[in-house]
Amino acid sequence: MGSVDLLSLVQSGFTGETVLACLEVSKMQGWVRTTRYLAIISKSGSSAFFVLTSTRVPPISPADVSVEGIVPIDSNFKFELDTETQHEDGHDLYLSVSSNKSKLLFEMMPSSKSNAFVGELYKAVDNVVRKSGPLEYNWLNRYPPVIRHDCSDNGLKEEVQDSVVDSPDSLSLPRESIAKGSTPIAARESVIRYMMSKKEDQYMYKQSFRIFVGTWNVNGQSPTADLTEWLSCDVDPPDIYAIGFQELDLSTEAFLFNDTPRENEWYKAVVSGLHNGAKYTRVKLVRLVGMMLVVFVQEKLRQYVTGVACDTVGTGIMGKMGNKGGVGVRLDFHSTSICFVNAHLAAHVEEYERRNQDYRDIYSRMCFSSHHPPKTIKDHDHIYWLGDLNYRITEIDPKYVKDCVERDSFQKVLEYDQLIKQCRAQTVFVGFKEGSITFKPTYKYDTGTDNWDSSEKNRAPAWCDRILWKGESIEQIEYRSHPFLKISDHKPVSSLFDAKVRIIDAVKYRKIHEEVMKKLDKLENEFLPQVTVETTEITFDTVQFLVPQSKNLIIANTGQVPVKFEFIKKLDDPYYCKDWLNIEPYLGDVIPGEKCEVKVEVRVDKKSAYKLNSGQDQLYDILVLHLEGGKDIFITVSGNYERSCFGTSLETLASIKEPIREISLGSIIDKEKKKDSFSSGEGTYAVPKEVWFLVDHLYRHGTKAKHLFVQPGLHSEIYDIRDWLDNGSQESLPGSVYSVAEALLLLFESCPEPVIPYEMHTACLNCASNFMQCKQIIQGLTYHRKNVFIYLCSFLRELLSHSDDNGLDTKTLAALFGGIFMRDKPVPRDVSKPRSSQQQLDRKKSIFIYHFLVNDYPDLLPPLVSS
Amino acid sequence: MANKAGPQRPNGTAQAKICQFKLVLLGESAVGKSSLVLRFVKGQFHEYQESTIGAAFLTQTVCLDDTTVKFEIWDTAGQERYHSLAPMYYRGAQAAIVVYDVTNQDTFGRAKTWVKELQRQASPNIVIALAGNKADLANKRCVEYEEAQAYAEENGLLFMETSAKTGTNVNEIFLAIAKKLPKSETIGGSGSGQGRRLVESDTTAKTSTSCCK
């Protein structure tokens, strides 16, 4: 897939943003490489570095691509190119990207695409530096908020970027890690490839095919001769033809504009010269100025030819013009990759060093970039190199050369062949083979004859036109020249090869592929995290208000891999457990064979009591224990809650004459539903009897107690007081006055709403400095609330009248009861309010209450309060 | 040296593509969801398969002609009290197998309500298969093949009667799902071919922005 395609594919997935650049890379995590796609995406002036994964490599549809990570390109963003650490191929380029503490490492193939990508990256970073105002990155928030990366250097997991992770519910995002631990698909693909390549001999076999390779420097002539003499001189038709020409056209026109009528003329001549024992189809034709290479295959074999590509390399003037150089065609035939190169190397007798250099240039520069990754000549199983390589016979008398070759005594002369000498010295064509030469030199003749060049230069004839090969299982059958073709100053050369090509047995391949898959599945499933818990039902018997109970859940790792467990929240739930539950620890790691003890504590406190009392909630919760990369286990927690006056509304309490336990749950639920209708006070107590019991007790026994309300009570005594209130008793109220005082505060705190309802708080705070207005607010309270408020304030004034004994002062009580009467709305767990604003609120609340502790307000006194 | 890219497919095209799909099993408890998965993934059958309390997770690959389909299988708890947790698993799933027990009419009714729930709540492109399990217990049959077949047809479901015990139609039903799942770019839509991370944001972001389409 080309970069343009990738870019537009990715772009179509990002409708509101602009994708500036896109590149396929390998993400490096230790020694593991996985395919990723990088994109630089911008919106509203800012840009970000996206790491994308694909379910398919390469992606075919935008739906294949998903976002794995985002690093905003801001002032923290840094990247580095590392060209030093070169891979064994010497071709790889490393890109490391860092932001805050995280660091990512990618490997990319240097190419024009990677250059363009890096260029965009520089621009984006530059943009951040040049912008003076703060850049807007909010558009990134719509992408999945939790993005983690393995830190490439230490393997620790870290958030990529705070601004992306900071979304409010990121801590409890539920399914982030489900099954993430299973092998990423790209990694799996490379494992499959590796395992399949190890088993190649089980599904591959080799079959021999005949390949005809021909080369001819035609010296700019037109094809006036019949080429069958050259191309179909053998009995059997070859399976593949690769035919190369040099100096197809020597005109300036061809040289400057790479345009020539000769191409078509010679092509037609070739086609009519092909062996008539088979039907051929053209695979590819490539030409650079005078160098042309055309590849044919028998029609019936065409279906096995894939991945056809070509490239040209000019090595002429300025190292790039096409008067010299090479053209190449590559293809896959069955499962063997084949490359044909037709070259015309530098001329002139003494210039063998230039020829060596031309060879090296062609070898390294020829690149079939439509392949992914791009292929060079060396990446092929079979390479055939043909052409006018221009190596000469030197350091020997031309006359002697001619004499020898006339006697077909080539061996002596070949000792002086530059190509053979250079090959021996390993300066050129390393690893290539050439058959022994048993034909006369192919250059230079007087055109139209078999006579050696008669010009005054008097050069030695030479084997300029050669065919070499590289690769296993290639056997040369013929290596010859075709002297009957006389239209050029060169003679054509050809070689026949029997090349063994690897073929996949489709049935066996499929079977082995499935076996490999099965094996991987098995491995993957074996290495899934596994734990056992001793129970999935945690049952608490009777749970009482404020009394904590806990049970332990033992999570034992019975699998083969370390387990990361976490209690995760259910869909649409704000938290992973209900508020009367506490799990410690709620996440953790367990190594194989080890256990982790998790404490499950149930404690109904002032926050959760009301919902349980009023039937809105039950002591029942299903916890989802998730193993990262594996299964979930459901743990059911249940218990019986013993209802209590704590956590019951003032109205309901006032309407109950009996102790609360003597009333059925149903009737409490009923009363809670109808509590607004009690506001007239008819048929109810003026204040809840529980409030009266506690206050009256304090009135009688505690007015002189030192620091009443300030000194804490005892838990056990408070539980006793709770039972006394809930069950009723003939005995006197148990516990010290301090415990009674604390129970009173707790009773108010656990009411579903404070004495002054939430919606009136703002008004109270706004008029806190004005007693008249404060009184009006109290006047506006519902019947029971007004009674409770005035009753309590009257009692507090009574307490203050004994301040010499109890040491209490107005400010302390005002502050304490300000917080009780106007308690703040509960905030979700883990959220804290700024302290300064809270202090201001508290101060105003205490001012509000203060008025009622120092002033008389006979106008407010309701008729029903008894003293 | 050469051939780094590894072998190619016999027909000469590049290595088969791998598609990954999330598949969820739903149905009344004790109809054989876990047994079906166990038969499919490990080729095993246990007469007394433990009740699943949670959601088991396994993976299994199926090879088609041109593609390889990797299933991430979530085998859910069937007990009614865990019903409210099911959306965690079918949300974002590309495929579902709703299982009933051919010897128990109630489980077929329950299967129908699962299908309804999926049609209402799951991804609109979800491929749903209906599996009438325990087909080996023919003499105790309560749900007729034709009845279920007609219901499946009406609702566009794949349908097979299966037996985790004998293995009948177990691979076949997964294979049929694999074949029916969209694997080309012609099918987009929320959740298809997606990693589950993006699916999570489906609820907040529009589908068109939550995934790279």
CSV table of C-alpha atoms in Angstrom, one decimal, chain A residues 343 345-346 351-364 385 389-392 417-434 466 468-470:
chain,number,residue,atom,x,y,z
A,343,ALA,CA,22.9,-3.5,-17.4
A,345,LEU,CA,28.2,-0.6,-17.8
A,346,ALA,CA,30.7,2.1,-18.5
A,351,GLU,CA,37.7,1.7,-17.3
A,352,TYR,CA,37.0,-1.5,-15.4
A,353,GLU,CA,36.9,0.4,-12.1
A,354,ARG,CA,34.1,2.5,-13.5
A,355,ARG,CA,32.3,-0.6,-14.5
A,356,ASN,CA,32.7,-2.1,-11.0
A,357,GLN,CA,31.3,1.1,-9.6
A,358,ASP,CA,28.3,1.1,-12.0
A,359,TYR,CA,27.6,-2.5,-10.9
A,360,ARG,CA,27.6,-1.4,-7.3
A,361,ASP,CA,25.4,1.6,-8.0
A,362,ILE,CA,22.8,-0.5,-9.8
A,363,TYR,CA,23.0,-3.2,-7.2
A,364,SER,CA,22.3,-0.8,-4.3
A,385,TRP,CA,22.3,-10.4,-14.5
A,389,LEU,CA,29.0,-5.3,-19.1
A,390,ASN,CA,31.8,-3.9,-21.3
A,391,TYR,CA,34.7,-5.7,-19.6
A,392,ARG,CA,37.5,-6.1,-22.0
A,417,ASP,CA,39.3,-11.0,-19.2
A,418,GLN,CA,38.7,-8.1,-16.9
A,419,LEU,CA,35.4,-9.4,-15.5
A,420,ILE,CA,36.9,-12.8,-14.6
A,421,LYS,CA,39.8,-11.1,-13.0
A,422,GLN,CA,37.6,-8.7,-11.1
A,423,CYS,CA,35.3,-11.4,-10.0
A,424,ARG,CA,38.3,-13.4,-8.7
A,425,ALA,CA,39.4,-10.3,-6.8
A,426,GLN,CA,35.9,-10.1,-5.3
A,427,THR,CA,35.5,-6.5,-6.3
A,428,VAL,CA,32.4,-7.1,-8.3
A,429,PHE,CA,29.6,-9.6,-8.7
A,430,VAL,CA,30.3,-11.2,-5.4
A,431,GLY,CA,28.3,-14.4,-5.0
A,432,PHE,CA,27.4,-14.5,-8.7
A,433,LYS,CA,28.3,-17.4,-11.0
A,434,GLU,CA,29.1,-17.4,-14.7
A,466,ARG,CA,27.6,-11.7,-20.4
A,468,LEU,CA,25.6,-14.2,-14.6
A,469,TRP,CA,23.3,-15.6,-12.0
A,470,LYS,CA,23.0,-15.9,-8.2
